[in-house]
Short mmCIF file of C-alpha atoms in Angstrom, two decimals:
data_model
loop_
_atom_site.label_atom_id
_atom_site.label_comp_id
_atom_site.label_asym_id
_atom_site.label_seq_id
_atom_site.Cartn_x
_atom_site.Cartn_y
_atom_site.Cartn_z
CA UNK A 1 85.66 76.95 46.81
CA UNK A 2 85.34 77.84 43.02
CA UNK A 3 88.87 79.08 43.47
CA UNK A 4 90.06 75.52 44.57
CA UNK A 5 88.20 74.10 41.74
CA UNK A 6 88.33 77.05 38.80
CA UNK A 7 85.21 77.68 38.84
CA UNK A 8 84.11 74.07 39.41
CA UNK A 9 85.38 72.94 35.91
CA UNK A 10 88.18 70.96 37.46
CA UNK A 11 87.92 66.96 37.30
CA UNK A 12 84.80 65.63 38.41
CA UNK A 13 85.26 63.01 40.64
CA UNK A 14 82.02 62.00 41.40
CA UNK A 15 77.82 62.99 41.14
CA UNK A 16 74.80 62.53 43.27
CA UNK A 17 71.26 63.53 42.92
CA UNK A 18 71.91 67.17 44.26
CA UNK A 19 75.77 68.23 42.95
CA UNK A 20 78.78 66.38 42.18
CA UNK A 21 82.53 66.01 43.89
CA UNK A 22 85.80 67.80 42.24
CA UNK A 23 88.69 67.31 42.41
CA UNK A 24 90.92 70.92 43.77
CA UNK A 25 93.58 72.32 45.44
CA UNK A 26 93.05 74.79 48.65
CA UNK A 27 96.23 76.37 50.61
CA UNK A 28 98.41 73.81 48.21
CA UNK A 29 96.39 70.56 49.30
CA UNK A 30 94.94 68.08 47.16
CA UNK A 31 91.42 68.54 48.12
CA UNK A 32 88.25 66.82 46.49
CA UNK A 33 85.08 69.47 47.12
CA UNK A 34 81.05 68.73 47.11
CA UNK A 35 79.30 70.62 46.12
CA UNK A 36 75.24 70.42 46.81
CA UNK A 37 73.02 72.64 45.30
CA UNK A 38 69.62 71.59 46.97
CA UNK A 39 66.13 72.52 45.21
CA UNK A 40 63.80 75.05 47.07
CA UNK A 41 60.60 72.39 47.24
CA UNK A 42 63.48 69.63 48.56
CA UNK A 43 64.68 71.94 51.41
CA UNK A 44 61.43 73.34 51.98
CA UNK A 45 60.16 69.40 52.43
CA UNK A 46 62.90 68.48 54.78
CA UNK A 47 62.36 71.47 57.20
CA UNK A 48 59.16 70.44 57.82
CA UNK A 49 59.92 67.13 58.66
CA UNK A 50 62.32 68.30 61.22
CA UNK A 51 65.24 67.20 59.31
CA UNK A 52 68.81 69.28 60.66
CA UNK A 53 70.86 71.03 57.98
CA UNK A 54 73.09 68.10 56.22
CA UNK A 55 75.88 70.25 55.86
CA UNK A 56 75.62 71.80 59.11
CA UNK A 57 75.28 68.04 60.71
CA UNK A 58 78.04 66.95 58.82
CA UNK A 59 80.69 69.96 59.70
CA UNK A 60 79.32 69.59 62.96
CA UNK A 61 80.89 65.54 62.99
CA UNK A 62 83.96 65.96 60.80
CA UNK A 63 85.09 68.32 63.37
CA UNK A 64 84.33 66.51 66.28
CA UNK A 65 84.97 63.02 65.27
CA UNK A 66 88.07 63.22 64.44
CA UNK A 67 90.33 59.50 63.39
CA UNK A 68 92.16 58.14 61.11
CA UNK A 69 89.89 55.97 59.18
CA UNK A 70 87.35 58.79 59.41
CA UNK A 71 87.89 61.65 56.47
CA UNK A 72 88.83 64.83 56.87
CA UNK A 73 87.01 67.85 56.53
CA UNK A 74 89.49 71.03 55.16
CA UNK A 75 87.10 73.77 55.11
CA UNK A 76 83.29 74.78 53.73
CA UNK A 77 81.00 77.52 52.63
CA UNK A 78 77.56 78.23 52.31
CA UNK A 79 76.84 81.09 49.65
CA UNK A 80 73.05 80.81 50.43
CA UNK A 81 72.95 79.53 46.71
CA UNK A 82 75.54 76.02 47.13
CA UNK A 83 76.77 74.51 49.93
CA UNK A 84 80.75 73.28 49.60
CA UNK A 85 82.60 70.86 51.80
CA UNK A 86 86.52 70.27 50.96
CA UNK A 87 87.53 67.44 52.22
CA UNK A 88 91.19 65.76 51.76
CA UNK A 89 91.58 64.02 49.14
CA UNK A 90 91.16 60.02 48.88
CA UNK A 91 93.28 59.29 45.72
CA UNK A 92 92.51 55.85 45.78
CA UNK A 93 88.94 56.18 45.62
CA UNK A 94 86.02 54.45 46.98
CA UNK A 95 85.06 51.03 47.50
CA UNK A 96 82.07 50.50 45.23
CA UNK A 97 84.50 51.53 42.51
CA UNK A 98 87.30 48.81 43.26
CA UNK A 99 84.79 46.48 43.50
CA UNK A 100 82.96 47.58 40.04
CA UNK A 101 86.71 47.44 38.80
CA UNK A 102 87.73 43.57 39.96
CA UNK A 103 83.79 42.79 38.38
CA UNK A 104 85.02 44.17 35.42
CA UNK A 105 88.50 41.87 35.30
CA UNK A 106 88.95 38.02 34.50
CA UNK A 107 88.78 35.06 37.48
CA UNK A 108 91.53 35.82 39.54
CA UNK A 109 94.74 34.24 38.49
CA UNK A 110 97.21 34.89 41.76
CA UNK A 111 96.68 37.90 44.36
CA UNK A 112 99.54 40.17 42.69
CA UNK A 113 97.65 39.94 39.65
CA UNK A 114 93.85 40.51 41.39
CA UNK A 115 92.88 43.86 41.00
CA UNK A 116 91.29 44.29 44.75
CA UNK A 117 92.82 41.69 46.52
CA UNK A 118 91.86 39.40 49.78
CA UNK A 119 94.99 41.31 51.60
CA UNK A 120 93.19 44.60 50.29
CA UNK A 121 89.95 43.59 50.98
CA UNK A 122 90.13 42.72 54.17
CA UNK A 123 92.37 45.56 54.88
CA UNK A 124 88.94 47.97 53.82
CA UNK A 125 86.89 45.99 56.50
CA UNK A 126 89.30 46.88 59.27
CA UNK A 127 89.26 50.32 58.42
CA UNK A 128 85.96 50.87 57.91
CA UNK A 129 85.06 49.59 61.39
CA UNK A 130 87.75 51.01 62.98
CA UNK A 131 86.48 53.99 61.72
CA UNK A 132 82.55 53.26 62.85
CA UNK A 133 83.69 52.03 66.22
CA UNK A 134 85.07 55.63 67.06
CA UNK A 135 81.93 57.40 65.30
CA UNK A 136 79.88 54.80 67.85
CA UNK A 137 82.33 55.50 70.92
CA UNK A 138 83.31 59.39 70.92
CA UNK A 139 80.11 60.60 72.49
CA UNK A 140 78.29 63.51 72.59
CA UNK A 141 77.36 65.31 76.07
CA UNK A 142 74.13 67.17 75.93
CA UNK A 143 72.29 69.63 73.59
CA UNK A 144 70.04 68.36 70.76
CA UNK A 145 71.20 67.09 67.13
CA UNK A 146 68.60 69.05 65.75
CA UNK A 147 66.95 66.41 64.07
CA UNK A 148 64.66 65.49 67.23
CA UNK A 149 67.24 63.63 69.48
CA UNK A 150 66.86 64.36 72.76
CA UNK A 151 70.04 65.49 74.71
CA UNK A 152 70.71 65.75 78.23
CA UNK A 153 72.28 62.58 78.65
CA UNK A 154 75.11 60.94 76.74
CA UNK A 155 74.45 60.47 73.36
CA UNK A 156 75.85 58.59 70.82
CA UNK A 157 76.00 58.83 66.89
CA UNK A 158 74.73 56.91 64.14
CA UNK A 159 76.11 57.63 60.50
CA UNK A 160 72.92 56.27 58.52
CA UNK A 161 74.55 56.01 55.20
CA UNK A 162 77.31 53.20 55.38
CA UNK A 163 78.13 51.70 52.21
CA UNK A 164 81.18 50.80 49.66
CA UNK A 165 80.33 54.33 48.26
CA UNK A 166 81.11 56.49 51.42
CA UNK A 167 84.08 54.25 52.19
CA UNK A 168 87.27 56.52 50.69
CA UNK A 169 90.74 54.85 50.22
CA UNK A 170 93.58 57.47 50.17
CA UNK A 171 96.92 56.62 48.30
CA UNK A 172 98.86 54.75 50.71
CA UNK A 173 95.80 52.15 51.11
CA UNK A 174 93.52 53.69 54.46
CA UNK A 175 89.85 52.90 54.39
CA UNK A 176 88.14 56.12 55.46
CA UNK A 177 84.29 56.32 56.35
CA UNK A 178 83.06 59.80 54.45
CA UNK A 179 79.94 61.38 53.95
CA UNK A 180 78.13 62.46 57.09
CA UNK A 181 75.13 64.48 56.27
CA UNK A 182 72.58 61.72 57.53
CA UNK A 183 74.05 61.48 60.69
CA UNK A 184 71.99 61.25 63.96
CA UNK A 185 72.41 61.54 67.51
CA UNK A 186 70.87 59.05 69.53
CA UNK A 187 70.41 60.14 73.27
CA UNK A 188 71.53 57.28 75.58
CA UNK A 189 70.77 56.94 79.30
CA UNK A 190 67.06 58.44 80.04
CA UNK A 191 66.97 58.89 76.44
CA UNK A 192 67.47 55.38 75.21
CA UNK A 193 69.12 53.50 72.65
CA UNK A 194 66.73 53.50 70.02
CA UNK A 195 65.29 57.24 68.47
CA UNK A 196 62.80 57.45 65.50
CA UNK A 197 62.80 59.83 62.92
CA UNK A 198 59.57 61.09 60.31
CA UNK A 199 60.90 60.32 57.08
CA UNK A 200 62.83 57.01 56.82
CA UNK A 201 67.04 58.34 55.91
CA UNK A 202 69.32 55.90 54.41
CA UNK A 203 70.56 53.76 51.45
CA UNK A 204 67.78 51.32 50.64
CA UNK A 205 69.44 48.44 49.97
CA UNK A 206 71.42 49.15 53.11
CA UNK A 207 68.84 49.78 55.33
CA UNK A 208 67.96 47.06 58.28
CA UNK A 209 63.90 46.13 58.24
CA UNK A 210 63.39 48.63 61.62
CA UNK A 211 64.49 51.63 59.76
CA UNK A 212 61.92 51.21 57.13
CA UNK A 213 59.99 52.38 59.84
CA UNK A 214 62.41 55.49 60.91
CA UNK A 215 64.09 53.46 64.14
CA UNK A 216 67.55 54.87 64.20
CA UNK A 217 70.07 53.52 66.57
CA UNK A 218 73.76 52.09 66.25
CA UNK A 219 72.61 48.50 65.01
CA UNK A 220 71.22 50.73 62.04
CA UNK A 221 75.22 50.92 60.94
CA UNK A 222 75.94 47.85 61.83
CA UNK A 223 73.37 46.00 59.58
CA UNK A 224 74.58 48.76 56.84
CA UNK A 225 78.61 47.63 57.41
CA UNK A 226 77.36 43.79 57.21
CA UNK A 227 76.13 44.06 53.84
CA UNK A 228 79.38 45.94 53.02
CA UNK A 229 81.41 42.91 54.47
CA UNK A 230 79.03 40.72 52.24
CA UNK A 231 79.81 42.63 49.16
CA UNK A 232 83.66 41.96 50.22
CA UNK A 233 83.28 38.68 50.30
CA UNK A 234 81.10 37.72 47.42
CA UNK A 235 81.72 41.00 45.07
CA UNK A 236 78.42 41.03 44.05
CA UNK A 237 75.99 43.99 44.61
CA UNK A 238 73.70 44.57 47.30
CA UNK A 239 70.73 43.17 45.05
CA UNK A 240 71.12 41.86 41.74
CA UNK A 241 68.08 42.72 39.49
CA UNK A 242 66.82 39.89 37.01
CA UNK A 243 68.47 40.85 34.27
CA UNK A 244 71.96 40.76 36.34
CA UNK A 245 71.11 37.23 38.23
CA UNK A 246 70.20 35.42 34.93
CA UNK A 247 66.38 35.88 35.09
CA UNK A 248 65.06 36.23 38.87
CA UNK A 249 66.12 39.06 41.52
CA UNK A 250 68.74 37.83 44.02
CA UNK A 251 69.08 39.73 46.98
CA UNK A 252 72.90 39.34 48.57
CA UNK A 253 71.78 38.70 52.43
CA UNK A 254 69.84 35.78 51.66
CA UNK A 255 71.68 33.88 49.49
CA UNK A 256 74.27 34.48 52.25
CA UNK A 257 71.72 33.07 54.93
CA UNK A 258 70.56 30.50 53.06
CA UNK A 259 74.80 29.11 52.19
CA UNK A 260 75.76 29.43 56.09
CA UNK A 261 72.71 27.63 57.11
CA UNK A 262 73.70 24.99 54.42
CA UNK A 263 77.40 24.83 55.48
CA UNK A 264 76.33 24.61 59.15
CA UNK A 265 73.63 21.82 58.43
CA UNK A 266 76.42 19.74 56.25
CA UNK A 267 79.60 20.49 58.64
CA UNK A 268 81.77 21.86 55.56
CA UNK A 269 82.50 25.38 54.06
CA UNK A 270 81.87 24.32 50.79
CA UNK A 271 78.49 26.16 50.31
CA UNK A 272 80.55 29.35 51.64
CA UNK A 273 83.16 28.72 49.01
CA UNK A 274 81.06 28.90 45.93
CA UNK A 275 79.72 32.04 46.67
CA UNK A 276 83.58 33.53 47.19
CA UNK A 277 84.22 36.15 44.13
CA UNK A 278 85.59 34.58 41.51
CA UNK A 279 87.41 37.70 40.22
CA UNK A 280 89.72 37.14 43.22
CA UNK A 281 92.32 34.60 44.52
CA UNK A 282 91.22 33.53 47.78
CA UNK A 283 93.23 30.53 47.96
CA UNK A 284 96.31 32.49 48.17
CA UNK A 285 99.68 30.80 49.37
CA UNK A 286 100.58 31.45 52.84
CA UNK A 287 103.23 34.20 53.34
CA UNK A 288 106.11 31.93 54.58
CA UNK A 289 108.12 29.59 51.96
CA UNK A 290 106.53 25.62 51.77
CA UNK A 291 109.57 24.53 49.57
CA UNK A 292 111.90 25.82 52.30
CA UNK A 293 113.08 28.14 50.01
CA UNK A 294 114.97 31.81 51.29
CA UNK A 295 112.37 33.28 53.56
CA UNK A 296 113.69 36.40 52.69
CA UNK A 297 113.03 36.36 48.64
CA UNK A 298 111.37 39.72 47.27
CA UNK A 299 109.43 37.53 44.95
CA UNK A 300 106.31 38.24 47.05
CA UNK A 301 107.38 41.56 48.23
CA UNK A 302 104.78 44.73 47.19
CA UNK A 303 107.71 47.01 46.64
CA UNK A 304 107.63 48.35 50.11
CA UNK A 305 109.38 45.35 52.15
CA UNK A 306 105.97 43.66 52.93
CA UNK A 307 105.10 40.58 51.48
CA UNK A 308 101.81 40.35 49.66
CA UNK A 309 101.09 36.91 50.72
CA UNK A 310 98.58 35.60 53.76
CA UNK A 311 99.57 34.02 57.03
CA UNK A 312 96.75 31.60 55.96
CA UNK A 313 94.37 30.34 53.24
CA UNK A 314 92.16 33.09 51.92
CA UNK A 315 89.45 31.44 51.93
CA UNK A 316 89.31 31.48 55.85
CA UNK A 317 88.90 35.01 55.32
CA UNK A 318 86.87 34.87 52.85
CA UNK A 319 84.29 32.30 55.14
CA UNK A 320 84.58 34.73 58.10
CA UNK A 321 83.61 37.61 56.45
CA UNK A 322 80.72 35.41 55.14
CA UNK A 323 79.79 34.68 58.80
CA UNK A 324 80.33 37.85 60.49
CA UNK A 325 78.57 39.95 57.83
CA UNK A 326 75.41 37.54 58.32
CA UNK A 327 75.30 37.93 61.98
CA UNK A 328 75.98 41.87 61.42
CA UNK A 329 72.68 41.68 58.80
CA UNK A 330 70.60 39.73 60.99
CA UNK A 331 67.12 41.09 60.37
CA UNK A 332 66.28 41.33 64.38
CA UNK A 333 68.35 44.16 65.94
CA UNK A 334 69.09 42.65 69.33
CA UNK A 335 70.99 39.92 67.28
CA UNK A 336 73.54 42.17 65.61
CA UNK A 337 76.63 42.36 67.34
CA UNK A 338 77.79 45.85 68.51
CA UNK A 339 80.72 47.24 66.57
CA UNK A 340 83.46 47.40 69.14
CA UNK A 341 82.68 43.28 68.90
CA UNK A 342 83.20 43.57 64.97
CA UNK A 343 86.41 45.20 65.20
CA UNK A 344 87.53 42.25 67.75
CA UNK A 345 86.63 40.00 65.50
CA UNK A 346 88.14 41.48 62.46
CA UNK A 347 90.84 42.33 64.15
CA UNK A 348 91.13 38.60 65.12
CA UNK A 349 90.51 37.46 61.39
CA UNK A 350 93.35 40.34 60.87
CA UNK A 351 96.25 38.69 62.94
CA UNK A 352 95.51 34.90 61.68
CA UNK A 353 95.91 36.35 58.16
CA UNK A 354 99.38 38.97 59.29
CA UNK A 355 97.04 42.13 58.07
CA UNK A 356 96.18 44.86 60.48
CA UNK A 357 94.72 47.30 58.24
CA UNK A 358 95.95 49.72 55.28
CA UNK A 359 98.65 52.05 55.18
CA UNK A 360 102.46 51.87 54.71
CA UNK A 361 103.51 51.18 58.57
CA UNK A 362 104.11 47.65 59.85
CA UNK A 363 101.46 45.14 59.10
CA UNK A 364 99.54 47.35 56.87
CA UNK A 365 98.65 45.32 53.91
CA UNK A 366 97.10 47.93 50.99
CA UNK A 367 99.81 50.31 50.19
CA UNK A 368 98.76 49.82 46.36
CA UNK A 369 95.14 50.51 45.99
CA UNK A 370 93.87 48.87 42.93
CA UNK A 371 97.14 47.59 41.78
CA UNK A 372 97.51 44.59 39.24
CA UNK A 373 95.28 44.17 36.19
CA UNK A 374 93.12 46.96 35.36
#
């Protein structure tokens, strides 16, 4: 691995609280390599709380769960002193940067000029889920996850760790869900749906109320991806400190709650609406000609034959996201739908708008990540 990175003074691509991401090349692929370089008191803390090997846990699931909206893993070491994962590389980034990025631009001024777009957008969500659905789905037969799940029966997986940060885009526009190394396998059957773990793992922010307690199960990810479809929506963090929210803490999930209950009580979309991002066009025209002009103009075209435009208003998008993220954030598990019912309804969302999710074949919608201004 220092090979593929000289010596790990290559581009850094990214840092977390134990090692940072860079960019390399191994066998003559673009690869982008962690490396994590975990204190002695850390490691020693986390084997006794019965906590499996993170990189062992996550080779163990980039090899097995294997899809294309689900990174892949190139090769890894452990030198007893680092621990090295190469993975391919996602030129396009990750999610909590585009979003940072389109914070950082003007009010939108027309989706070829937004610089993460409602096309783009809801291109990530589709993705994403597509990608958690098949982490949820390809089960596990038997054995233990070494992290005190039971085996024996089938079991299924749990990532732990979903936010805009571990979603990847690679150049031609695919939403891929990365970073494994809190992943746990629930047992299912005898074993139940529901496992529990010492220490609380997660993203704080990201974390539904039962897993403050260490209750692990799939509804655990899909409170985690409903905040993510929040932040889509709204582009606003998770929680907004005082300083950010002009003088009191807002968290995201509540102002959400508190708009759809409003829009429900008054019978209009309106309170939805205002929370929309502004740095985004959501009231995009409609892909097809109004002034019966030639439907085949390249004046919306992307450069690759596809036309940037929606097969309806944005803003419908923008609402349902809105509404499905709340439901997917509800604070009582048993409320949150199960993800194979968030892809359907995505993928429903996805054919009223003419976008079935990134990538350059037909109906893919994000072939340009990041594109306009910026």
């Amino acid at each position: 691995m220092a090979a593929a990175t000289e010596g790990f003074t290559s581009r850094k691509l990214g840092e977390g609280g134990f090692g940072a991401v860079y960019e390399g090349r191994l066998r003559g692929e673009a690869v982008a390599v962690k490396r994590c370089v975990l204190p002695a008191d850390v490691a020693a803390m986390a084997g006794a709380a019965g906590d499996a090997d993170g990189l062992a846990v996550e080779v163990r699931a980039l090899f097995e769960v294997q899809h294309a909206n689900v990174v892949r893993l190139r090769a890894w070491s452990d030198d007893g002193e680092a621990k090295c994962l190469a993975y391919e590389l996602c030129a396009g980034g990750d999610v909590a940067t585009l979003l940072e990025r389109s914070r950082a631009s003007g009010e939108g001024g027309g989706e070829g000029d937004d610089v993460f777009s409602v096309r783009q957008r809801l291109c990530v969500a589709l993705d994403a889920a597509r990608g958690l659905l098949h982490v949820h789905t390809h089960h596990e037969r038997g054995g233990s996850d070494g992290d005190g799940g039971a085996g024996g029966d089938t079991a299924k997986r749990v990532h732990r760790d979903v936010k805009p940060e571990n979603l990847l885009v690679t150049g031609d526009g695919v939403t891929k869900v990365a970073d494994f190394g809190l992943m746990r396998v629930v047992a299912a059957a005898g074993g139940g749906s529901v496992a529990y773990t010492y220490v609380p793992k997660g993203t704080f922010n990201y974390m539904p109320p039962e897993g403050m307690a260490g209750a692990v199960s799939q509804k655990f990810d899909v409170y985690s991806f409903g905040i993510v479809l929040l932040q889509l929506a709204t582009g606003r963090r998770s929680f907004e400190a005082a300083a950010e929210a002009g003088g009191e803490g807002r968290v995201l999930v509540n102002d959400v709650e508190l708009a759809v209950d409003a829009a429900t009580a008054a019978g209009t979309d309106a309170p939805l609406h205002a929370l929309l991002d502004p740095h985004c066009t959501w009231a995009a025209a409609a892909a097809a000609d109004d002034d019966g002009g030639d439907d085949n103009s390249d004046d919306d075209d992307d450069g690759d034959g596809r036309r940037r435009g929606l097969q309806c208003d944005g803003r419908d998008v923008g609402v349902a996201l809105l509404r499905l993220g709340r439901r997917c954030a509800h604070h009582l598990r048993e409320e949150r739908p199960t993800m194979r019912e968030v892809v359907e309804e995505l993928e429903a969302v996805g054919g009223r708008a003419g976008v079935h999710g990134g990538g350059a074949g037909p109906g893919g919608g994000m072939a340009r990540v990041g594109g306009g201004r910026g």
